[in-house]
Short mmCIF file of C-alpha atoms in Angstrom, two decimals:
data_model
loop_
_atom_site.label_atom_id
_atom_site.label_comp_id
_atom_site.label_asym_id
_atom_site.label_seq_id
_atom_site.Cartn_x
_atom_site.Cartn_y
_atom_site.Cartn_z
CA MET A 1021 97.68 67.78 84.15
CA LYS A 1022 95.63 68.43 87.19
CA LYS A 1023 95.87 71.66 88.65
CA VAL A 1024 92.71 71.97 91.16
CA TYR A 1025 93.50 70.45 94.85
CA ALA A 1026 90.89 69.72 97.67
CA ASN A 1027 93.11 72.34 100.07
CA ALA A 1028 96.20 73.86 100.69
CA ALA A 1029 98.13 71.06 102.37
CA GLU A 1030 97.47 68.95 99.69
CA ALA A 1031 98.57 71.77 97.17
CA LEU A 1032 101.77 72.23 98.98
CA ASP A 1033 102.27 68.34 99.64
CA GLY A 1034 105.64 67.60 98.20
CA LEU A 1035 106.75 71.17 97.58
CA LEU A 1036 108.05 71.75 100.89
CA HIS A 1037 111.65 71.89 102.61
CA ASP A 1038 113.64 73.56 105.56
CA ASP A 1039 116.15 76.47 103.57
CA MET A 1040 113.51 77.28 101.31
CA PHE A 1041 113.12 80.38 98.97
CA ILE A 1042 109.32 81.50 98.89
CA ALA A 1043 108.06 84.75 97.13
CA ALA A 1044 104.54 85.80 98.33
CA GLY A 1045 101.99 87.91 96.92
CA GLY A 1046 100.37 90.68 98.92
CA PHE A 1047 100.24 94.10 99.63
CA GLY A 1048 99.03 95.58 102.92
CA LEU A 1049 96.31 92.76 103.88
CA CYS A 1050 95.50 92.79 100.45
CA GLY A 1051 95.89 89.54 98.27
CA ILE A 1052 97.90 87.56 101.17
CA PRO A 1053 97.63 84.09 100.49
CA GLU A 1054 96.28 83.21 103.76
CA LEU A 1055 95.29 79.36 103.36
CA LEU A 1056 98.81 78.36 101.94
CA LEU A 1057 100.72 80.30 104.93
CA GLU A 1058 98.31 78.55 107.35
CA ALA A 1059 99.27 75.53 105.57
CA ILE A 1060 103.27 76.00 105.88
CA LYS A 1061 102.84 76.90 109.36
CA GLU A 1062 101.16 73.76 109.99
CA ALA A 1063 103.68 71.62 107.90
CA GLY A 1064 106.35 73.39 110.14
CA THR A 1065 108.99 73.96 107.68
CA GLN A 1066 112.20 75.86 108.68
CA ASN A 1067 114.76 78.60 108.05
CA LEU A 1068 112.48 79.96 105.43
CA THR A 1069 113.63 82.93 103.55
CA PHE A 1070 110.58 85.09 101.79
CA ALA A 1071 110.38 87.98 99.00
CA SER A 1072 106.86 89.43 100.06
CA ASN A 1073 106.15 93.37 99.90
CA ASN A 1074 105.53 93.08 103.96
CA ALA A 1075 105.06 90.42 106.49
CA GLY A 1076 101.41 91.27 107.39
CA VAL A 1077 100.47 91.74 110.83
CA ASP A 1078 101.67 89.78 113.90
CA ASP A 1079 98.28 87.14 113.45
CA PHE A 1080 97.39 87.16 109.88
CA GLY A 1081 99.90 86.86 106.86
CA ILE A 1082 103.25 85.94 107.22
CA GLY A 1083 103.15 87.43 110.46
CA ILE A 1084 101.81 83.57 111.75
CA LEU A 1085 105.15 82.32 110.67
CA LEU A 1086 107.03 85.18 112.59
CA GLN A 1087 105.41 83.98 115.39
CA THR A 1088 106.48 80.72 115.41
CA LYS A 1089 110.08 81.64 114.50
CA GLN A 1090 109.73 79.52 111.00
CA VAL A 1091 111.18 82.50 108.74
CA LYS A 1092 114.72 83.28 108.74
CA LYS A 1093 115.27 86.39 106.38
CA MET A 1094 112.69 88.45 104.75
CA ILE A 1095 113.40 90.57 101.43
CA SER A 1096 110.74 93.52 101.95
CA SER A 1097 109.67 97.14 101.48
CA TYR A 1098 107.78 97.63 104.29
CA VAL A 1099 107.96 96.51 108.08
CA GLY A 1100 105.38 98.56 109.89
CA GLU A 1101 102.25 96.98 111.19
CA ASN A 1102 103.82 94.19 112.44
CA ALA A 1103 105.70 94.51 115.98
CA GLU A 1104 107.01 90.81 116.29
CA PHE A 1105 108.91 91.72 112.93
CA MET A 1106 110.08 94.59 114.31
CA ARG A 1107 111.06 92.96 117.45
CA GLN A 1108 112.53 89.91 115.91
CA TYR A 1109 114.84 92.29 113.50
CA LEU A 1110 116.06 94.88 116.28
CA ALA A 1111 117.20 91.56 118.56
CA GLY A 1112 118.98 90.33 115.74
CA GLU A 1113 116.63 87.25 115.33
CA LEU A 1114 115.88 87.70 111.64
CA GLU A 1115 117.84 88.80 108.47
CA LEU A 1116 116.21 91.84 106.10
CA GLU A 1117 117.27 93.02 103.39
CA PHE A 1118 115.05 96.01 102.35
CA ASN A 1119 114.29 96.75 98.81
CA PRO A 1120 112.08 99.79 97.43
CA GLN A 1121 108.87 98.80 96.47
CA GLY A 1122 109.18 99.27 92.68
CA THR A 1123 112.72 97.36 92.72
CA LEU A 1124 111.47 94.44 94.56
CA ALA A 1125 108.53 94.28 91.84
CA GLU A 1126 110.84 94.67 88.91
CA ARG A 1127 113.08 92.06 90.94
CA MET A 1128 110.42 89.73 91.02
CA ARG A 1129 109.01 90.25 87.17
CA ALA A 1130 112.73 90.02 86.42
CA GLY A 1131 113.20 86.76 87.77
CA GLY A 1132 109.92 85.67 86.06
CA ALA A 1133 111.55 86.74 82.52
CA GLY A 1134 114.62 85.15 83.14
CA ILE A 1135 116.69 88.03 83.75
CA PRO A 1136 118.75 87.91 86.20
CA GLY A 1137 119.82 91.35 86.90
CA PHE A 1138 118.82 94.79 85.61
CA TYR A 1139 120.19 98.89 86.81
CA THR A 1140 117.76 100.98 87.95
CA LYS A 1141 118.51 104.61 89.78
CA THR A 1142 116.49 104.07 92.95
CA GLY A 1143 118.61 103.56 95.89
CA VAL A 1144 121.67 105.61 94.58
CA GLY A 1145 123.68 107.35 97.21
CA THR A 1146 121.45 105.35 100.17
CA VAL A 1147 122.22 102.45 102.31
CA ILE A 1148 120.29 100.46 99.79
CA ALA A 1149 123.24 100.90 97.21
CA GLU A 1150 126.18 99.62 99.68
CA GLY A 1151 127.95 96.84 98.40
CA LYS A 1152 125.83 96.64 94.64
CA GLU A 1153 127.89 96.98 91.42
CA HIS A 1154 127.34 100.92 90.30
CA LYS A 1155 127.47 102.09 86.31
CA ASP A 1156 127.19 105.36 84.70
CA PHE A 1157 124.52 105.55 81.68
CA ASN A 1158 124.60 108.82 80.03
CA GLY A 1159 126.15 110.60 83.04
CA GLU A 1160 123.67 109.14 85.63
CA THR A 1161 124.55 106.51 88.36
CA TYR A 1162 122.45 103.12 88.39
CA ILE A 1163 122.91 100.16 91.10
CA MET A 1164 122.51 96.27 89.82
CA GLU A 1165 119.77 94.72 91.24
CA GLU A 1166 119.47 90.55 90.71
CA GLY A 1167 115.97 89.23 89.82
CA ILE A 1168 114.53 87.12 92.43
CA PHE A 1169 114.21 83.06 91.50
CA ALA A 1170 112.37 81.46 94.10
CA ASP A 1171 111.61 77.83 94.75
CA LEU A 1172 108.11 78.16 95.46
CA ALA A 1173 105.41 81.35 94.56
CA ILE A 1174 102.15 81.46 96.70
CA VAL A 1175 99.66 83.81 95.41
CA LYS A 1176 95.87 84.69 96.16
CA ALA A 1177 93.46 85.35 93.49
CA TRP A 1178 89.94 86.36 92.89
CA LYS A 1179 88.85 84.32 90.26
CA ALA A 1180 90.37 81.15 88.22
CA ASP A 1181 89.65 78.38 86.00
CA ASP A 1182 90.92 75.14 85.65
CA THR A 1183 93.64 75.74 83.95
CA GLY A 1184 95.10 78.11 85.68
CA ASN A 1185 94.42 81.49 84.36
CA LEU A 1186 93.80 83.95 87.08
CA VAL A 1187 91.94 87.34 87.46
CA PHE A 1188 93.05 89.89 90.58
CA ARG A 1189 90.79 92.06 91.99
CA LYS A 1190 92.41 95.55 92.17
CA THR A 1191 95.58 96.25 94.93
CA ALA A 1192 95.94 92.09 94.73
CA ARG A 1193 97.29 92.55 91.55
CA ASN A 1194 100.41 94.88 92.83
CA PHE A 1195 102.63 91.95 93.84
CA ASN A 1196 100.67 88.93 93.25
CA VAL A 1197 101.31 88.91 89.54
CA PRO A 1198 105.30 89.28 89.71
CA ALA A 1199 105.99 87.09 92.46
CA ALA A 1200 103.70 84.37 90.42
CA THR A 1201 106.01 84.01 87.83
CA CYS A 1202 109.09 84.18 89.45
CA GLY A 1203 108.64 80.67 91.10
CA LYS A 1204 109.53 77.68 90.27
CA ILE A 1205 106.58 76.54 91.07
CA CYS A 1206 103.45 78.50 91.60
CA VAL A 1207 100.54 77.65 93.95
CA ALA A 1208 97.38 79.87 93.62
CA GLU A 1209 94.86 80.21 96.19
CA VAL A 1210 91.18 81.52 94.80
CA GLU A 1211 88.17 82.69 95.96
CA GLU A 1212 86.20 81.10 92.87
CA ILE A 1213 87.00 78.49 90.21
CA VAL A 1214 85.23 79.07 87.36
CA PRO A 1215 84.21 77.09 84.51
CA ARG A 1216 86.54 76.66 81.62
CA GLY A 1217 86.31 79.83 78.95
CA SER A 1218 84.16 81.30 81.18
CA LEU A 1219 86.64 84.21 81.73
CA ASP A 1220 87.04 86.79 79.13
CA PRO A 1221 90.56 86.63 78.05
CA ASP A 1222 91.09 90.26 77.95
CA ALA A 1223 90.21 90.01 81.43
CA ILE A 1224 93.32 87.54 82.85
CA HIS A 1225 95.83 89.07 84.71
CA LEU A 1226 98.34 86.30 84.36
CA PRO A 1227 98.12 83.42 82.15
CA GLY A 1228 97.74 79.54 83.70
CA ILE A 1229 101.27 78.81 82.48
CA TYR A 1230 102.35 80.38 85.11
CA VAL A 1231 100.02 78.68 87.65
CA HIS A 1232 101.00 74.81 88.79
CA ARG A 1233 98.31 74.38 91.59
CA ILE A 1234 95.16 75.90 92.84
CA ILE A 1235 92.67 75.94 95.51
CA GLN A 1236 88.91 77.31 96.27
CA GLY A 1237 88.57 78.63 99.71
CA SER A 1238 86.96 80.86 102.27
CA HIS A 1239 89.06 83.94 103.22
CA GLU A 1240 89.07 86.97 105.33
CA LYS A 1241 88.37 90.63 104.42
CA ARG A 1242 90.67 92.45 106.90
CA ILE A 1243 90.87 96.10 106.71
CA GLU A 1244 94.59 97.04 107.81
CA GLN A 1245 93.35 100.81 108.90
CA ARG A 1246 90.14 101.35 109.42
CA THR A 1247 89.38 104.71 109.29
CA THR A 1248 85.73 106.77 109.72
CA ARG A 1249 84.74 110.18 108.98
CA LYS A 1250 83.19 111.65 111.85
CA LYS A 1251 79.25 111.95 111.55
CA GLU A 1252 78.31 115.84 110.68
CA ASP A 1253 76.30 117.64 113.38
CA ALA A 1254 72.72 117.72 112.71
#
């Protein structure tokens, strides 16, 4: 089965539709599927729901889709660094479902494993628990969280072979791996496609069985918050 496509638009051809649910990888500005997000913007797909740790910044990541009002709901952990995200939420223009980071990652992982729900202590006694089922185990209260089952998963990896085996670099593993597994279809953009058999099997973070389409492209290397130490006095 062909998995390698020429560009993001080709890789998403036939997959996009209005009102769809997309799981997106990335953490801060690390590991964001920026080429696929740009292609979704160009396609004009509307009323999207995204499950993603955050929404990038105003002009990068999911932030570019917020600017064009293509997103109706975010399921996220962190909303800082994005002024338009905050403005739309406070103005009632954007639905927002807050999830603790670990809970969101586990919801994605659970969906990828076919698990419809699980219990966690995280969020008990806070607004996160409102409206959710509570249950006691061994004298401790837990809330039930539902697994995420997305129409489409989009992720960004460091390396891939043509069968879809993926290797992520450092922090990019945080949400890309669980996000990739919970979509009915997974499209990955990578920095480099290497020959089949050249990846060490022990170094593969996501088996190709989860990945349906791949593109190779050039990516920005943004730093979310650049902090430098002052030069010491001579």
